[in-house]
Coordinates of N, CA, C and O in Angstrom, one line a residue:
X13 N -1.8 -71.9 -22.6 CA -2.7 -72.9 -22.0 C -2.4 -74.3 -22.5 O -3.1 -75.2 -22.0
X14 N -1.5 -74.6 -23.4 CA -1.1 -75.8 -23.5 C -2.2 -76.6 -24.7 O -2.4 -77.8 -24.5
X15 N -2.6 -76.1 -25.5 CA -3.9 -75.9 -26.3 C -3.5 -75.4 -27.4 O -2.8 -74.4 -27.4
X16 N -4.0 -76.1 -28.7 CA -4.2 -75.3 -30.0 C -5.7 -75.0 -30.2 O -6.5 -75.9 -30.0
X17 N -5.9 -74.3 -30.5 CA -7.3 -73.8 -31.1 C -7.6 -73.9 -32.4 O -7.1 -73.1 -33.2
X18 N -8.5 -74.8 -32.8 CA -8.1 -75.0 -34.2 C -9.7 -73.9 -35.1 O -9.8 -73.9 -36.3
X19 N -10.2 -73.4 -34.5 CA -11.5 -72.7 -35.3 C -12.2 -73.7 -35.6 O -12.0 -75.0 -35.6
X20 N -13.2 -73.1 -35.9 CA -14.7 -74.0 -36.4 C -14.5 -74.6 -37.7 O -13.8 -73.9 -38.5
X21 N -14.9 -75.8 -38.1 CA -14.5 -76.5 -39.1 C -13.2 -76.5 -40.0 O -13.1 -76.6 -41.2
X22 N -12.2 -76.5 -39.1 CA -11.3 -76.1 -39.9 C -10.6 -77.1 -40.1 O -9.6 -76.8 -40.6
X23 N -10.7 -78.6 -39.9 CA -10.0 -80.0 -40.4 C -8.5 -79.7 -39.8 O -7.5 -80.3 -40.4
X24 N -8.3 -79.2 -39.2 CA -6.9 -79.1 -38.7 C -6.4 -79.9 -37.5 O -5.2 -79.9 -37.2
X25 N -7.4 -80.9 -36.8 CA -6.8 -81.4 -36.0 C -6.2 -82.4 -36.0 O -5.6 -82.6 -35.0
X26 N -6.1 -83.1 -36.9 CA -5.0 -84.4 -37.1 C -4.0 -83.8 -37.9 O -3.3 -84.5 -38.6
X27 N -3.9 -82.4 -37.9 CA -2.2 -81.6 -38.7 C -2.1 -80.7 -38.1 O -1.4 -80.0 -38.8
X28 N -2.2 -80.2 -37.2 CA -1.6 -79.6 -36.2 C -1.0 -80.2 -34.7 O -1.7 -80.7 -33.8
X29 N 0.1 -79.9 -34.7 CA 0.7 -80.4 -33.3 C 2.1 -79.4 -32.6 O 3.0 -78.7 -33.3
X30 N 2.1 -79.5 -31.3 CA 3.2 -78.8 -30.9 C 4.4 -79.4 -31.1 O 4.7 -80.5 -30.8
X31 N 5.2 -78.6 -31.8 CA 6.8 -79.1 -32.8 C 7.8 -79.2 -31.4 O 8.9 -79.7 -31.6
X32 N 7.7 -78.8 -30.3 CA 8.0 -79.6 -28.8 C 6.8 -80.0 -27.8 O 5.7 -79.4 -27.7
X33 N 7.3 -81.1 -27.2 CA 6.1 -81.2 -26.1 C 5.4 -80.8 -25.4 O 4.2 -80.9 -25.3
X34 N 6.3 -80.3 -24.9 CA 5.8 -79.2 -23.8 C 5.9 -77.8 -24.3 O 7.0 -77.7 -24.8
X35 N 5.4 -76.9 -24.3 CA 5.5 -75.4 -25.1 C 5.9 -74.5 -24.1 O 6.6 -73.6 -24.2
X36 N 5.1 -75.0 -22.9 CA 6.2 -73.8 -21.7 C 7.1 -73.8 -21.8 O 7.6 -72.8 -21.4
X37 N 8.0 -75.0 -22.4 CA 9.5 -74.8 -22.0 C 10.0 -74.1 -23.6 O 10.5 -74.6 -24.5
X38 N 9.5 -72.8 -23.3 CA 9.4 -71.5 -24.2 C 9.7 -71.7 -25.8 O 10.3 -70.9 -26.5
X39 N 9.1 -73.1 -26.3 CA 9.1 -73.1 -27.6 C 7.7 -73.3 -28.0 O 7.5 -74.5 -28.3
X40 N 6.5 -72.7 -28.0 CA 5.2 -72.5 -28.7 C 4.9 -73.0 -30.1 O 3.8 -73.1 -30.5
X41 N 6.2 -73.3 -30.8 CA 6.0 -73.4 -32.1 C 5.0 -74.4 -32.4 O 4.9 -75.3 -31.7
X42 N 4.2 -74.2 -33.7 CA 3.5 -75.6 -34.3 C 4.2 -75.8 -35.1 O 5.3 -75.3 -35.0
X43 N 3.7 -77.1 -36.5 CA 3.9 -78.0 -37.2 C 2.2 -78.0 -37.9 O 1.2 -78.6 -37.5
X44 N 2.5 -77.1 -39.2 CA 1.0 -77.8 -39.6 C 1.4 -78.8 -41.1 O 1.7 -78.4 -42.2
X45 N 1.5 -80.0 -40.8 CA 1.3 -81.1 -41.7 C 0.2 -81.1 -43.0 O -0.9 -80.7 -42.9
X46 N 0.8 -81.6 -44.0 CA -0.2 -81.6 -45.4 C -1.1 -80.9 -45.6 O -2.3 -81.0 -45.6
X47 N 0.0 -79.5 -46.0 CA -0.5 -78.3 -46.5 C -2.1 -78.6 -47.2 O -2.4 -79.7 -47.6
X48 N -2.7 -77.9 -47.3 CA -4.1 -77.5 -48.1 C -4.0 -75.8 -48.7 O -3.6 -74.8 -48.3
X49 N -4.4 -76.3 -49.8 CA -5.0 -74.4 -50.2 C -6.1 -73.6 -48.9 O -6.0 -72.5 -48.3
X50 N -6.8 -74.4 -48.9 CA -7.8 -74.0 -47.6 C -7.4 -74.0 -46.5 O -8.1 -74.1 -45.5
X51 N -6.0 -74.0 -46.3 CA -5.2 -73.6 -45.0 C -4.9 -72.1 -44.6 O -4.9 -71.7 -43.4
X52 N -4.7 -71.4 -46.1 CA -4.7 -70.1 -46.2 C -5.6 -69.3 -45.3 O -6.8 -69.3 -45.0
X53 N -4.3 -68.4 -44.9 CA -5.3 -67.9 -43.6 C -4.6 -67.1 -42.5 O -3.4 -67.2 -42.5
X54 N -5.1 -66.5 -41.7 CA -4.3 -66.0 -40.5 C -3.7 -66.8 -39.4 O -4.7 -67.3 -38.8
X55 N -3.1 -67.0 -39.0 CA -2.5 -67.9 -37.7 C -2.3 -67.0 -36.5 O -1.9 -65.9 -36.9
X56 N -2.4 -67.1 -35.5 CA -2.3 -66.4 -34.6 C -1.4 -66.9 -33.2 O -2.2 -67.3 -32.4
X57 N -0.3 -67.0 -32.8 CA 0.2 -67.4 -31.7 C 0.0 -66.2 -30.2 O 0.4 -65.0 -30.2
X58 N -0.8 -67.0 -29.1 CA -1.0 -66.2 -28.0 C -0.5 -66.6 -27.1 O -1.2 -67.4 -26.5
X59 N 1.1 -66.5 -26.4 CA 1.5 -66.7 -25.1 C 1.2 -66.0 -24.2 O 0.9 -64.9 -24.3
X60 N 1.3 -66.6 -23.3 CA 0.8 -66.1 -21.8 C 1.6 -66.7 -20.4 O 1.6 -67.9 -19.9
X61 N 2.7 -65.2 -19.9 CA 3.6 -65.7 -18.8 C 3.1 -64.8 -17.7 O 2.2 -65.2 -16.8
X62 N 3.8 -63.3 -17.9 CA 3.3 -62.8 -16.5 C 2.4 -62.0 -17.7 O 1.5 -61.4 -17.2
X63 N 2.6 -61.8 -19.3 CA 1.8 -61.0 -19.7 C 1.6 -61.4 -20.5 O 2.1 -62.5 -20.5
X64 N 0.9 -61.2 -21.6 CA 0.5 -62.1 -22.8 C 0.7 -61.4 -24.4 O 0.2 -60.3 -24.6
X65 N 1.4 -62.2 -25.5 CA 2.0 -61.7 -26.9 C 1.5 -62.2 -27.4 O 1.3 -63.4 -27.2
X66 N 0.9 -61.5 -28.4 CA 0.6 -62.2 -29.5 C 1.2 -62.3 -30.7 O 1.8 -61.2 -30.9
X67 N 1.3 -63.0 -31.7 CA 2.1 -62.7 -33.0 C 1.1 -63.3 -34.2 O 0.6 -64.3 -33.9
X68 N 0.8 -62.9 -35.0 CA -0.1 -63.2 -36.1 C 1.0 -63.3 -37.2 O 1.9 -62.5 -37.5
X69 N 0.7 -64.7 -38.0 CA 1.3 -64.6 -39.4 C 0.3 -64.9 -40.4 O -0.8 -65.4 -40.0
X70 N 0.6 -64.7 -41.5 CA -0.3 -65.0 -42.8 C 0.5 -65.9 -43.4 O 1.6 -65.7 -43.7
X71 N -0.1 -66.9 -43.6 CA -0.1 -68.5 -44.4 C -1.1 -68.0 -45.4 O -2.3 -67.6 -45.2
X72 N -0.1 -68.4 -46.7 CA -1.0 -68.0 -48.3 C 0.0 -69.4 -48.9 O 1.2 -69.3 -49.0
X73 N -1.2 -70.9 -49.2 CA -0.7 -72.1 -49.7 C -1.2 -71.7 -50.7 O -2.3 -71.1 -50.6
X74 N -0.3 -72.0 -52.1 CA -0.6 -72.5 -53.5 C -0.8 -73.6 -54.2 O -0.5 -74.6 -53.5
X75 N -1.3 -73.8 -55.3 CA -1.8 -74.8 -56.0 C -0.5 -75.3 -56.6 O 0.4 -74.8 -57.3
X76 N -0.4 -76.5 -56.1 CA 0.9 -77.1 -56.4 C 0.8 -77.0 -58.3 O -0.3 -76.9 -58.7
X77 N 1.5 -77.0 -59.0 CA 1.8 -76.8 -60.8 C 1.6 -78.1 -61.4 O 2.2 -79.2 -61.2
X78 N 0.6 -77.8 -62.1 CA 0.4 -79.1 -63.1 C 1.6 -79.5 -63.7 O 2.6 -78.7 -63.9
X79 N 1.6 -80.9 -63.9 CA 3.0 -81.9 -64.6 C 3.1 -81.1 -66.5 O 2.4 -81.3 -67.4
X80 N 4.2 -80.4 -66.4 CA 4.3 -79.8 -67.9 C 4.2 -80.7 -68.9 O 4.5 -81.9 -68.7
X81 N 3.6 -80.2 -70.3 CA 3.5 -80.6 -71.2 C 4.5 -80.4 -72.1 O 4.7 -79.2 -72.5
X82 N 5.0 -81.3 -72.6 CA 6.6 -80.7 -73.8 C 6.3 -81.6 -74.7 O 5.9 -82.8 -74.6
X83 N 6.5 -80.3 -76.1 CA 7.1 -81.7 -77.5 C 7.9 -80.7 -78.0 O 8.4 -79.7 -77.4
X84 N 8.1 -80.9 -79.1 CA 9.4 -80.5 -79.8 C 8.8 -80.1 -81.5 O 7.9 -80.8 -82.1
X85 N 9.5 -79.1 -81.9 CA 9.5 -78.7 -83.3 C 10.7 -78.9 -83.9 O 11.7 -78.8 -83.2
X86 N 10.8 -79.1 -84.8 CA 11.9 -79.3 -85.4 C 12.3 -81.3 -86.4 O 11.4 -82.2 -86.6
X87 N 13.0 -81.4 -86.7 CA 13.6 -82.5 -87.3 C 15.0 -83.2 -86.5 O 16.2 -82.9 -86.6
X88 N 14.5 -83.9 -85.8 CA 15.4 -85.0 -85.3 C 16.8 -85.9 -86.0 O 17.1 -87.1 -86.1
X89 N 17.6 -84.3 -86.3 CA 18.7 -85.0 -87.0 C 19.8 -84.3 -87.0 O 19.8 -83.1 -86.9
X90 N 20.7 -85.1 -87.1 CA 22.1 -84.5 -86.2 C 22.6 -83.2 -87.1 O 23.0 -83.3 -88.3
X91 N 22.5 -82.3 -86.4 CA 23.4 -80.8 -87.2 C 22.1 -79.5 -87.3 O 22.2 -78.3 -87.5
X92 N 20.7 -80.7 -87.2 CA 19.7 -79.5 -87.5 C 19.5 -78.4 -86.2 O 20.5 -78.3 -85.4
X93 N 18.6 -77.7 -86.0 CA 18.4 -76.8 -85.1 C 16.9 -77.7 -84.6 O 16.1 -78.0 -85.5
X94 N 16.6 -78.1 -83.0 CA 15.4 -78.0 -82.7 C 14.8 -77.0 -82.0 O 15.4 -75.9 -81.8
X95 N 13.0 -77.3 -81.4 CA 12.9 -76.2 -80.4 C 12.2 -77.1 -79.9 O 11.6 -78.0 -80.5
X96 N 12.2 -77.1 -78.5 CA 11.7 -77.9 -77.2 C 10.9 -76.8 -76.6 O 11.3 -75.8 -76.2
X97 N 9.4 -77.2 -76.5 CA 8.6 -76.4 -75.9 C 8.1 -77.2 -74.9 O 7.9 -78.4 -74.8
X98 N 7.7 -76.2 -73.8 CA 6.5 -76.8 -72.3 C 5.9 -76.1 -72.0 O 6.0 -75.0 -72.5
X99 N 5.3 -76.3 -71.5 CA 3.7 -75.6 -70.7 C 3.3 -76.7 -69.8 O 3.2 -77.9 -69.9
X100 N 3.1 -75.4 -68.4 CA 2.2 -76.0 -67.6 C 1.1 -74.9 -67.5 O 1.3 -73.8 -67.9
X101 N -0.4 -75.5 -66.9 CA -1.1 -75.1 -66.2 C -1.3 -73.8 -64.7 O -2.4 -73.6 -64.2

């Protein structure tokens, strides 16, 4: 139908759009723009010619990784052994 359906509250409509213009001309694909964690979720594509497909995928967005933390053990001198440690969140 030329139509995304975006569900009830779901902030999706300024990030979703058809990734060609026209979708009859057999490319249905979206584009969903600036991932969210609360994107996570089922997606559902329903075409409809003389009969109608559906395909469902699961979108599971992650928490992008906190900026690591590193320092170092050791003695800062030529010949010694250090150890370089990080952690992220």
């Amino acid at each position: 139908d030329h139509h995304v359906n975006y569900g009830s509250g779901s902030g999706l409509q300024d990030r979703v759009a058809f990734v060609q213009s026209d979708p009859s001309q057999y490319d249905a694909s979206i584009r969903l723009a600036d991932l969210q964690e609360s994107d996570t979720g089922t997606y559902q594509c329903r075409v409809k010619k003389n009969t109608v497909a559906v395909h469902e995928v699961i979108v599971t967005v992650q928490e992008k990784p906190a900026p690591p933390q590193c320092w170092f053990e050791g003695e800062l001198v030529e010949g010694s052994s250090l150890l370089l440690r990080c952690f992220s969140r």
